Short mmCIF file of C-alpha atoms and ligand atoms in Angstrom, two decimals:
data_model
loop_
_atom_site.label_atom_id
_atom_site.label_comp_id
_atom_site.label_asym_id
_atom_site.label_seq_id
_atom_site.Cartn_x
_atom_site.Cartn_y
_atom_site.Cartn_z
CA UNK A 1 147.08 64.48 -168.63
CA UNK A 2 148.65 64.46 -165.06
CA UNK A 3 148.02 61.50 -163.09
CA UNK A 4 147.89 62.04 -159.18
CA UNK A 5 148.18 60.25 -156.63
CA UNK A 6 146.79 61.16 -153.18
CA UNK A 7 148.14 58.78 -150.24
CA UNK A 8 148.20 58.42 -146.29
CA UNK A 9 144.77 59.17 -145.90
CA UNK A 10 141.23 58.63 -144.55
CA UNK A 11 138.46 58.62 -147.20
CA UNK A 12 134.58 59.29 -146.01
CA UNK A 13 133.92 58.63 -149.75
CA UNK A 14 129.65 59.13 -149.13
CA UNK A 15 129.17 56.59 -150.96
CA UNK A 16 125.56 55.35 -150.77
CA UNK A 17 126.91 51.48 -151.61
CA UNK A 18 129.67 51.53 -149.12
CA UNK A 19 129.09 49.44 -146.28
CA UNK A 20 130.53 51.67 -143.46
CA UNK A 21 129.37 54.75 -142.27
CA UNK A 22 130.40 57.56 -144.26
CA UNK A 23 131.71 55.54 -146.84
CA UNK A 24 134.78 55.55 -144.99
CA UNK A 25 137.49 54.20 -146.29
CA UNK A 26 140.63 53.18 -144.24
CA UNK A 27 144.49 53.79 -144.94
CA UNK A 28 142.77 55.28 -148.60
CA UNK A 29 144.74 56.23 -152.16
CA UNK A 30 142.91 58.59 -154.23
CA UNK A 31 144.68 58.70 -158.29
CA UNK A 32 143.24 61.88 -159.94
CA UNK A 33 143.34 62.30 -163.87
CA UNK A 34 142.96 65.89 -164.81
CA UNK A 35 140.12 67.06 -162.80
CA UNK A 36 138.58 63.42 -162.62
CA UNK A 37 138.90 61.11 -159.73
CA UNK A 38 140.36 57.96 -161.66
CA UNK A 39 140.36 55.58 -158.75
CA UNK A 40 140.00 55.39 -154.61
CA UNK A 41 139.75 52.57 -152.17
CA UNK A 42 142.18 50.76 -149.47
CA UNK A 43 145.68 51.66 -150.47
CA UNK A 44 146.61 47.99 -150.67
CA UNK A 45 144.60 47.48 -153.54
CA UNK A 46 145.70 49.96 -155.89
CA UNK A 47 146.03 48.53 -159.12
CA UNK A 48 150.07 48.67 -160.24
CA UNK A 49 149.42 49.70 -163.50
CA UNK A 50 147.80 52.73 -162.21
CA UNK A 51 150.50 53.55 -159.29
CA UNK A 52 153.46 53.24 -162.48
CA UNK A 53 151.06 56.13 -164.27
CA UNK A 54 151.36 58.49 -161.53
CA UNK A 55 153.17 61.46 -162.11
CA UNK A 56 152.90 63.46 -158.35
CA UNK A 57 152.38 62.24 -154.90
CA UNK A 58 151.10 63.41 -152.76
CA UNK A 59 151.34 62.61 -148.77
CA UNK A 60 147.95 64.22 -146.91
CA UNK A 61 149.66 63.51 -143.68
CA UNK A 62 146.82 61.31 -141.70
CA UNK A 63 144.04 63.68 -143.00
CA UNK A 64 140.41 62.64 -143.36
CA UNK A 65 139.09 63.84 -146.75
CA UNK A 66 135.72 64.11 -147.97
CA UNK A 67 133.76 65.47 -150.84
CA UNK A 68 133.98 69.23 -151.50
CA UNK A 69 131.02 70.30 -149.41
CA UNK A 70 128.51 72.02 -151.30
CA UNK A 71 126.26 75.20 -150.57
CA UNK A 72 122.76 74.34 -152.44
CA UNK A 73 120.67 77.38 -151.27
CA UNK A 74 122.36 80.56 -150.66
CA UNK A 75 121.04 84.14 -151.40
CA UNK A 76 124.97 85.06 -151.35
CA UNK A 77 125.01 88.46 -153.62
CA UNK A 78 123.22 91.39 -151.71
CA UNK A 79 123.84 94.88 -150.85
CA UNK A 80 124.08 96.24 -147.15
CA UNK A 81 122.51 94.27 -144.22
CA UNK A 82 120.01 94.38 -142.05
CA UNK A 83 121.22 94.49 -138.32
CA UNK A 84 118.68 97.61 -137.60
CA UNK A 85 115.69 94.69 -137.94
CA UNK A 86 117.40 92.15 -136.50
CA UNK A 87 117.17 94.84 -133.51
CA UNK A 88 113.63 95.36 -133.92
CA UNK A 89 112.28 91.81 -134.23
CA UNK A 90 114.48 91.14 -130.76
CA UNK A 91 112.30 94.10 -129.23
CA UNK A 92 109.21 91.88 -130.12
CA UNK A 93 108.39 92.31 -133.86
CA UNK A 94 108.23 89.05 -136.15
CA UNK A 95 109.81 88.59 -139.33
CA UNK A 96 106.51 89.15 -141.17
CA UNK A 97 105.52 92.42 -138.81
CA UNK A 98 108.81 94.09 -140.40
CA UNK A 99 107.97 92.70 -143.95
CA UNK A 100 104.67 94.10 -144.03
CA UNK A 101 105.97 97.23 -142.89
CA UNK A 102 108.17 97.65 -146.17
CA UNK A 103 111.27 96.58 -144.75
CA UNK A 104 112.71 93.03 -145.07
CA UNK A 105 113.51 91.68 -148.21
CA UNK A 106 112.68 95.14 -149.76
CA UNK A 107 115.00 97.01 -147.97
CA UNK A 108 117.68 94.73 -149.44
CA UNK A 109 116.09 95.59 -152.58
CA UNK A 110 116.79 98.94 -152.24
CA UNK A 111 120.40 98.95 -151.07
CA UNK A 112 120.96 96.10 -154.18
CA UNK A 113 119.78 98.10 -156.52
CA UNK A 114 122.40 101.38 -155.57
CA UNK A 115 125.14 99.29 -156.15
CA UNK A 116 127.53 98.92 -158.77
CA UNK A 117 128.21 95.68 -160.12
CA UNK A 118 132.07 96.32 -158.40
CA UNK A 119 130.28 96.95 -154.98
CA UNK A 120 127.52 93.97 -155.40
CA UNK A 121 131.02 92.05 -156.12
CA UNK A 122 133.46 93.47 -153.75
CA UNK A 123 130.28 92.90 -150.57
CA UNK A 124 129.70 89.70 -151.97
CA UNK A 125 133.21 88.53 -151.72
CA UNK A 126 133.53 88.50 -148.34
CA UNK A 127 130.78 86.14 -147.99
CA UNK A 128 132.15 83.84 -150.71
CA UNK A 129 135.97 83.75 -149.23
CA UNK A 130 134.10 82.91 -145.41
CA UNK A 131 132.51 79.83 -147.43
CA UNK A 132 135.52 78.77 -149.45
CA UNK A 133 137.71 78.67 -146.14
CA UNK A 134 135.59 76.22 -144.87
CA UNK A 135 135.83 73.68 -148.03
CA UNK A 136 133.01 74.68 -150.27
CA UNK A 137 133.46 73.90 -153.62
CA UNK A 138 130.08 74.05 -155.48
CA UNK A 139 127.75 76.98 -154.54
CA UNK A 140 124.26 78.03 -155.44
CA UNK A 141 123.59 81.64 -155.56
CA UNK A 142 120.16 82.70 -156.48
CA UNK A 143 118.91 86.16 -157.41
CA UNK A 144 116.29 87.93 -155.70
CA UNK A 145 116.93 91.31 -154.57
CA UNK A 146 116.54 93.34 -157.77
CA UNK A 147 113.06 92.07 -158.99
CA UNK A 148 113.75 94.39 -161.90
CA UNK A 149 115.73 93.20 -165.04
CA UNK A 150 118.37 95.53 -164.92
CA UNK A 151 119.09 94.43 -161.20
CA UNK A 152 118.38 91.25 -161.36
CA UNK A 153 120.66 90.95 -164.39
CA UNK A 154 123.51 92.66 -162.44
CA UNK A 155 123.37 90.05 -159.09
CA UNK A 156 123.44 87.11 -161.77
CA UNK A 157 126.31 88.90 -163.37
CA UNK A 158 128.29 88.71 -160.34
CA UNK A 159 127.27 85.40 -159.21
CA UNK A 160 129.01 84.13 -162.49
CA UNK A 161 132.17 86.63 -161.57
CA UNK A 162 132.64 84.91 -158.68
CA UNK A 163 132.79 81.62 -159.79
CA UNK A 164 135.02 82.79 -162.46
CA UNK A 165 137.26 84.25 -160.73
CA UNK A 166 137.76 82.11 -157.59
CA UNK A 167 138.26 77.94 -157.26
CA UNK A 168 134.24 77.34 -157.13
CA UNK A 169 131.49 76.29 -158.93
CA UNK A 170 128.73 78.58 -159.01
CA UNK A 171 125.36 77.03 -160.17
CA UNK A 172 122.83 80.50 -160.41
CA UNK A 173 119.07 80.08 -159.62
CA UNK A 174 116.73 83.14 -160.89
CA UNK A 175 114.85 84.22 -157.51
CA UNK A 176 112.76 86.94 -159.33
CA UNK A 177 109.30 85.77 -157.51
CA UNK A 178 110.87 86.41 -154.12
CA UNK A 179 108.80 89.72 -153.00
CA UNK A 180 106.33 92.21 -155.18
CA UNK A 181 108.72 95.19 -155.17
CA UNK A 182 107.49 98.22 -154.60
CA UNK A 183 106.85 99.57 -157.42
CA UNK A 184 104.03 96.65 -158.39
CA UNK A 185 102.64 97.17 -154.47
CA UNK A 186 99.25 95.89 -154.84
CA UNK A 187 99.89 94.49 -157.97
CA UNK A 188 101.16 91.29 -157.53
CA UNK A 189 100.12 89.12 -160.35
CA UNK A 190 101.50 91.88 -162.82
CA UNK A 191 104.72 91.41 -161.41
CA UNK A 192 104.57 87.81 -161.98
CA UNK A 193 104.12 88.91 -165.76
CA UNK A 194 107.07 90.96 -165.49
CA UNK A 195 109.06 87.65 -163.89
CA UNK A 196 107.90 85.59 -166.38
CA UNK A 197 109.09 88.82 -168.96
CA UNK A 198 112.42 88.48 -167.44
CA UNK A 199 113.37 85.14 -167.18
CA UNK A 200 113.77 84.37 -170.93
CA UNK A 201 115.84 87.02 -171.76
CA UNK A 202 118.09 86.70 -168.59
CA UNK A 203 117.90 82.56 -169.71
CA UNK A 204 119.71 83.86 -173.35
CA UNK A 205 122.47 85.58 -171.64
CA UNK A 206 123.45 82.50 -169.84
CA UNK A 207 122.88 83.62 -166.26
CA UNK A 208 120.16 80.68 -165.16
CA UNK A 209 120.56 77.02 -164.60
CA UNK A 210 117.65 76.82 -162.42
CA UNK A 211 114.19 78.84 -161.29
CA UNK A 212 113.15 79.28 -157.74
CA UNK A 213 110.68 81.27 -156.29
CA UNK A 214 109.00 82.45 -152.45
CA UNK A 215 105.96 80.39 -151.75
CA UNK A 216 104.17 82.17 -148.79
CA UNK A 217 101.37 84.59 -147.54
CA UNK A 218 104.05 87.42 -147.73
CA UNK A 219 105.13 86.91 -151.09
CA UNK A 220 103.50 84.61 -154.28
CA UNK A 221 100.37 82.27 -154.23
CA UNK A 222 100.71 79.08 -155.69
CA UNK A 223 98.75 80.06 -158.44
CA UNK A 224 101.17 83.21 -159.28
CA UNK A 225 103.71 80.63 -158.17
CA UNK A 226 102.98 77.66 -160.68
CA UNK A 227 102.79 80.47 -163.40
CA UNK A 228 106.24 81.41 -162.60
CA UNK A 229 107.00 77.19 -162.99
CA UNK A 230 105.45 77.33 -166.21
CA UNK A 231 107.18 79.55 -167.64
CA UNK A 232 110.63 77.86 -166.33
CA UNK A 233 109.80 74.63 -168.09
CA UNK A 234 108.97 76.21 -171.09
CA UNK A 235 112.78 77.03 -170.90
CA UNK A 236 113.40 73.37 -169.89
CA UNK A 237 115.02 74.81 -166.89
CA UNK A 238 114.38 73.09 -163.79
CA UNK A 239 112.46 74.51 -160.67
CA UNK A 240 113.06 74.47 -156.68
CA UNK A 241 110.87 76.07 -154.38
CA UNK A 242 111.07 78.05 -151.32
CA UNK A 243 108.25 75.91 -149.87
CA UNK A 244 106.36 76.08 -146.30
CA UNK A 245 108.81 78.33 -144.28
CA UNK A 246 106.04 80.18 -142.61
CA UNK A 247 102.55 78.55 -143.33
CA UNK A 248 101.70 75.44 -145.42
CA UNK A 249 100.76 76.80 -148.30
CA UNK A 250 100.57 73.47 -150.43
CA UNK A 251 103.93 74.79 -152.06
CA UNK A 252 105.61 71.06 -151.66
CA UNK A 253 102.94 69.38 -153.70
CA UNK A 254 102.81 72.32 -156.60
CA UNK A 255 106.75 71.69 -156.71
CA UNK A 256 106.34 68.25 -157.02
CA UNK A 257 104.05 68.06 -159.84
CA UNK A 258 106.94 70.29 -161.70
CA UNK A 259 109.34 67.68 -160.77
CA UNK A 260 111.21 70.06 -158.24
CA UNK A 261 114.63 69.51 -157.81
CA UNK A 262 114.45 70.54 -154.25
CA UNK A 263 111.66 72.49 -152.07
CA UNK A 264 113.77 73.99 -149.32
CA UNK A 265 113.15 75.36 -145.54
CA UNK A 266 109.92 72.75 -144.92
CA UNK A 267 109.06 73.97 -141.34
CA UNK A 268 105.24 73.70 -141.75
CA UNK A 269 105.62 70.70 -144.37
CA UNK A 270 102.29 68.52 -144.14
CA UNK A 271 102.17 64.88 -144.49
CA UNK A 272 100.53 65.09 -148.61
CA UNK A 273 103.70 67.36 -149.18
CA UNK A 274 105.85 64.91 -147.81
CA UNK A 275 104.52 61.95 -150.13
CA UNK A 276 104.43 64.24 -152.86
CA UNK A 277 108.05 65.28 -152.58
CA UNK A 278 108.40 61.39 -151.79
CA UNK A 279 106.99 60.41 -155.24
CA UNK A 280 108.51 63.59 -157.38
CA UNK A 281 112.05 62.57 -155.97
CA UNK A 282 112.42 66.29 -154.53
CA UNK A 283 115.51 66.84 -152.29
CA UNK A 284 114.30 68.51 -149.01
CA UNK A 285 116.81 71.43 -148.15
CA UNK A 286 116.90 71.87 -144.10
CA UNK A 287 117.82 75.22 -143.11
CA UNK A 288 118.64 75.55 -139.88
CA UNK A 289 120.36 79.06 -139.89
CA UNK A 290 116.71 80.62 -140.86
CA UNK A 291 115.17 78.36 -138.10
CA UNK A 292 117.11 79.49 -135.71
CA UNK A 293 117.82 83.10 -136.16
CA UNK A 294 114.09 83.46 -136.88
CA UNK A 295 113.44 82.07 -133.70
CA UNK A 296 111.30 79.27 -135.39
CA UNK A 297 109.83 76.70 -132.88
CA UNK A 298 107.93 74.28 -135.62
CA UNK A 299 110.07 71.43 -136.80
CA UNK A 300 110.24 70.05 -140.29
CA UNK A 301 109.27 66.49 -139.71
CA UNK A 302 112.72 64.80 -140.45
CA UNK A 303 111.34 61.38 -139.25
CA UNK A 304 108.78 61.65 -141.81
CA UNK A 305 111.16 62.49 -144.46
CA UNK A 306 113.51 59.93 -143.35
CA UNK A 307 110.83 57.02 -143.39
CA UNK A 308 109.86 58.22 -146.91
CA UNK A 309 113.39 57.98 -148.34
CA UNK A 310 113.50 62.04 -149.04
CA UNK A 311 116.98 62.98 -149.30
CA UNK A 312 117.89 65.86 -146.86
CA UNK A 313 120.40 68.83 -147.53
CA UNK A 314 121.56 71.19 -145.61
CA UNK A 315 122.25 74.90 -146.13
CA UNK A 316 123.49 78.21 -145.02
CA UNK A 317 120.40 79.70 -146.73
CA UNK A 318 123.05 82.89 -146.44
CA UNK A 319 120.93 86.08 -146.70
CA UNK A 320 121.04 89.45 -144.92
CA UNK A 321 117.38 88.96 -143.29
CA UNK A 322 116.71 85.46 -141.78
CA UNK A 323 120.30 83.83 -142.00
CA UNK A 324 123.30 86.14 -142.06
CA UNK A 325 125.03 82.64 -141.94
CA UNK A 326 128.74 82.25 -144.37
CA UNK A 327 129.71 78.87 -141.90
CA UNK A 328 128.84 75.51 -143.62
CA UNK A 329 129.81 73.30 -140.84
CA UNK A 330 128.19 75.41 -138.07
CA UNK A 331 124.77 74.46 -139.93
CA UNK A 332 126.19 70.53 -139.93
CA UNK A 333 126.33 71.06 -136.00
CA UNK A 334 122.71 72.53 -136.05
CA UNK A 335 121.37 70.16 -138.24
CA UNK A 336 122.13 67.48 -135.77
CA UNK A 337 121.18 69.70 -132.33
CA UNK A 338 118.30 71.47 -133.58
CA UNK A 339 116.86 69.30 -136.17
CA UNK A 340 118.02 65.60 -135.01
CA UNK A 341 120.02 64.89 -138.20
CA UNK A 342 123.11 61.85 -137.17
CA UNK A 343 126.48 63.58 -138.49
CA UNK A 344 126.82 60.97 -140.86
CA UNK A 345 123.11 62.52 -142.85
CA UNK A 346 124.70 66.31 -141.78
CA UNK A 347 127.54 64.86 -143.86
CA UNK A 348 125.83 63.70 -146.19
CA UNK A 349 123.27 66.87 -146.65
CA UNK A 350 126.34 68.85 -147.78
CA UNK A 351 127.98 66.62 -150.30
CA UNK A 352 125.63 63.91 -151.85
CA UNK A 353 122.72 64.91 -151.06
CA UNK A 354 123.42 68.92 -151.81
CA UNK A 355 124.52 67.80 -155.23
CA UNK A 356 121.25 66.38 -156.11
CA UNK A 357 119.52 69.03 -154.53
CA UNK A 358 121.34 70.98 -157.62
CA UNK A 359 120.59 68.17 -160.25
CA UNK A 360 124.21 67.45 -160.44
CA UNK A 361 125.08 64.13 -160.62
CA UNK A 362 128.93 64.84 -160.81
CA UNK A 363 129.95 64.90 -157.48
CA UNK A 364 128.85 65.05 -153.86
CA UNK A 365 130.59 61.94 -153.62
CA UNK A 366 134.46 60.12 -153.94
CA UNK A 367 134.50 57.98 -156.75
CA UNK A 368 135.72 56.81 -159.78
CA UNK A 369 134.64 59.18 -163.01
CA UNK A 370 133.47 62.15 -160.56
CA UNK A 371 135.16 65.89 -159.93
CA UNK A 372 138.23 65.74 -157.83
CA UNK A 373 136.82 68.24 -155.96
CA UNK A 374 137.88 67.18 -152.32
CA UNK A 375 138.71 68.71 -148.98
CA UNK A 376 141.68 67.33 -146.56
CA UNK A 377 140.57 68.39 -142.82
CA UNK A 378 142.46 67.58 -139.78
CA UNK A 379 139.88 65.38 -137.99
CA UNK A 380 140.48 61.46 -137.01
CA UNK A 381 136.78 60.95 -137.55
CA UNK A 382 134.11 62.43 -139.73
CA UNK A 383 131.32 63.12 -137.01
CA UNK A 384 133.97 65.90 -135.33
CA UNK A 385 133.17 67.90 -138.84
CA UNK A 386 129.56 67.98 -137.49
CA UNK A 387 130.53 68.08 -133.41
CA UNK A 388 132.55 70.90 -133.42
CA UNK A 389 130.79 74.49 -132.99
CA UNK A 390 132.93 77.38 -134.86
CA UNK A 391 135.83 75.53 -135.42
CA UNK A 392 137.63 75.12 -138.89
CA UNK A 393 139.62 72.11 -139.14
CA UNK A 394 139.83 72.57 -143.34
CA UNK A 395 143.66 71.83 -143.95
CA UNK A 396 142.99 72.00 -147.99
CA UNK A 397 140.73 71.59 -150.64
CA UNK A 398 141.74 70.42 -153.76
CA UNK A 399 138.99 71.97 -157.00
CA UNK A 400 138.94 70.31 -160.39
CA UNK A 401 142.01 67.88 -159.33
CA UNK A 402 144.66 71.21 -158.46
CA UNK A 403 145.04 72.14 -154.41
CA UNK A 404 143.40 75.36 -154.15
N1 LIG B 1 113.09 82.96 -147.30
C1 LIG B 1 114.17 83.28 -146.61
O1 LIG B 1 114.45 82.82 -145.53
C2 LIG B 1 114.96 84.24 -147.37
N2 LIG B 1 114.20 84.34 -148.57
C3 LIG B 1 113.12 83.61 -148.47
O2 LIG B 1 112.30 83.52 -149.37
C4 LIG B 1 115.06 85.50 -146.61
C5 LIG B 1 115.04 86.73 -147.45
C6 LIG B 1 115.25 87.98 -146.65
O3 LIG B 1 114.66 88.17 -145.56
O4 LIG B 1 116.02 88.81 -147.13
FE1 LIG B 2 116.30 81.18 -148.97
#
């Protein structure tokens, strides 16, 4: 196995236990073994025996480095866009005037179901390289925008592609309570039979590590929702929830009492969904990008969340209807102006907190016995990552111990 060593550097480790902000570790040496971070801390402290094991050096020039930032809510395979609506909801009409009206998420039905699997792949690319050049490592992609098996079968296929073929890890989240497509109109609860249909079978070919699903007065009830939950933990699988984005419809709670990994977007999160979340240990997943290119004007109650000890994420959300978003760090900055996140807990929502918003417990963080999965930028101090508006200061990223 190689042994690496990674010198001349500035940690922001994220580790919880470190006394300074960000973890931050001075004048830092990082030792990799295979695609395992063996060792980090100040480089005077190395222990000899592991600096004589060392096969490469490496010299990261100054650099800060952090945890490979990770993408925990992204809607990332999808066919066409939708600029035409983004036109018509800037003439006056809301999100949910255009949804009712057929088009919003079913319009990207449509154009996701005529294409290939290539074209899903070749579209979704694009999206994927615009994350990847900005240091993400670990990406969710959920389904969503086939709501039949064979189409839901073919964006799940080509979430898997990409993370096959390109230095990421791509954790896939079945989406297939996001709308009633049209062919159930009016017939909502027996397309939740028809999710609950599909979810086993698309469970046996591999393609699901978790279940999500669109909690709202345009889409799925709680009680259609919990059915959808149900089934998922029949599976063992674990659930997330797109939870109180428009209205409070009590999705927080219902997640929580299925031990939600995450309930994401929050606007209209009451005070009983808070505590619930609290108590279930349910990562909250900010989304700014949908906040703001919705034109939202109710904030999530971050100082709630904060005085409860939820752990926040952040995300791109990246979709074609409420956050055509592929920039990472751009939501770190809007986090912080829109939202009143510090940088350090913008940091902190991509990498550690991200992770367990995901259930992963094997990285989000620099330390001993987690991925190498890390990201050299050229920054003197972590809070520019969260500062800066469109910039990308990502010098490398290093996936599974090799630079990318
Ligand atoms: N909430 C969202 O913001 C995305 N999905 C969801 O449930 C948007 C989906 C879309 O408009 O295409
Ligand atoms: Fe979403």
């Amino acid at each position: 196995m190689t042994v690496q060593l990674w010198r001349n550097c500035r940690v922001a480790s994220l580790q919880p236990s470190h006394p300074a902000p960000y973890g931050l570790i001075d004048d830092a040496a990082l030792v990799l073994e295979g695609e395992y971070i063996a060792w980090v801390g100040p480089r005077g402290e190395l222990p000899a025996d592991l600096a004589a094991r060392c096969t490469r050096e490496h010299d990261a020039g100054g650099a800060l480095i952090t945890p490979g930032l990770i993408d925990c809510h992204t809607h990332l395979v999808y066919g066409g866009d939708r600029a035409h609506e983004f036109e018509l909801r800037l003439q006056g009409a809301s999100y949910e005037d255009v949804a009712r009206a057929g088009g919003g998420i079913a319009s990207t039905v449509k154009a996701t179901r005529a294409a290939s699997e290539d074209e899903l792949q070749t579209q979704s690319l694009r999206r994927l390289q615009a994350l990847l050049a900005e240091g993400v490592t670990t990406l969710e992609i959920k389904s969503g925008y086939g709501l039949a098996l064979a189409h839901e079968r073919k964006a799940l296929r080509v979430a898997r592609a990409l993370g096959h073929l390109h230095p990421v890890d791509v954790r896939t989240t079945f989406l297939g309570a996001h709308a009633v497509p049209p062919e159930f109109a009016g017939r909502a609860d027996d397309y939740v039979d028809e999710v609950i249909r599909m979810l086993p079978l698309l469970h046996a070919e591999g393609l699901v590590d978790a279940v999500d699903a669109f909690c709202e007065r345009i889409a799925f009830s709680a009680a259609q929702t919990e059915r959808v939950f149900e089934a998922a933990h029949a599976l063992g699988l674990p659930v997330k929830l797109h939870a109180e984005q428009l209205s409070d419809s009590g999705g927080a709670q219902l997640a929580a009492r299925y031990g939600a990994i995450s309930c994401d977007h929050l606007e209209w999160l009451s005070e009983e969904g808070a505590a619930a979340m609290a108590a279930a240990g349910s990562v909250a997943v900010l989304l700014p990008g949908a906040f703001y290119f919705l034109r939202e004007t109710k904030l999530l109650p971050v100082t709630l969340l904060r005085e409860l000890g939820v752990p926040m994420a952040i995300s791109t959300d990246c979709n074609p209807g409420s956050s055509p978003c592929t920039s990472l760090l751009l939501m770190l900055n809007m986090a912080c102006t829109l939202f009143r996140l510090t940088p350090e807990e913008a940091l902190a929502g991509v990498t550690r907190h991200a992770a367990k918003a995901l259930g992963l417990s094997d990285r989000g963080i620099i330390a001993a016995g987690l991925r190498a999965d890390f990201v050299l930028w050229d920054v003197a101090h972590p809070a520019q990552l969260a500062y800066a508006m469109g910039a990308n200061p990502r010098l490398q990223t290093v996936f599974e111990g090799e630079v990318v």
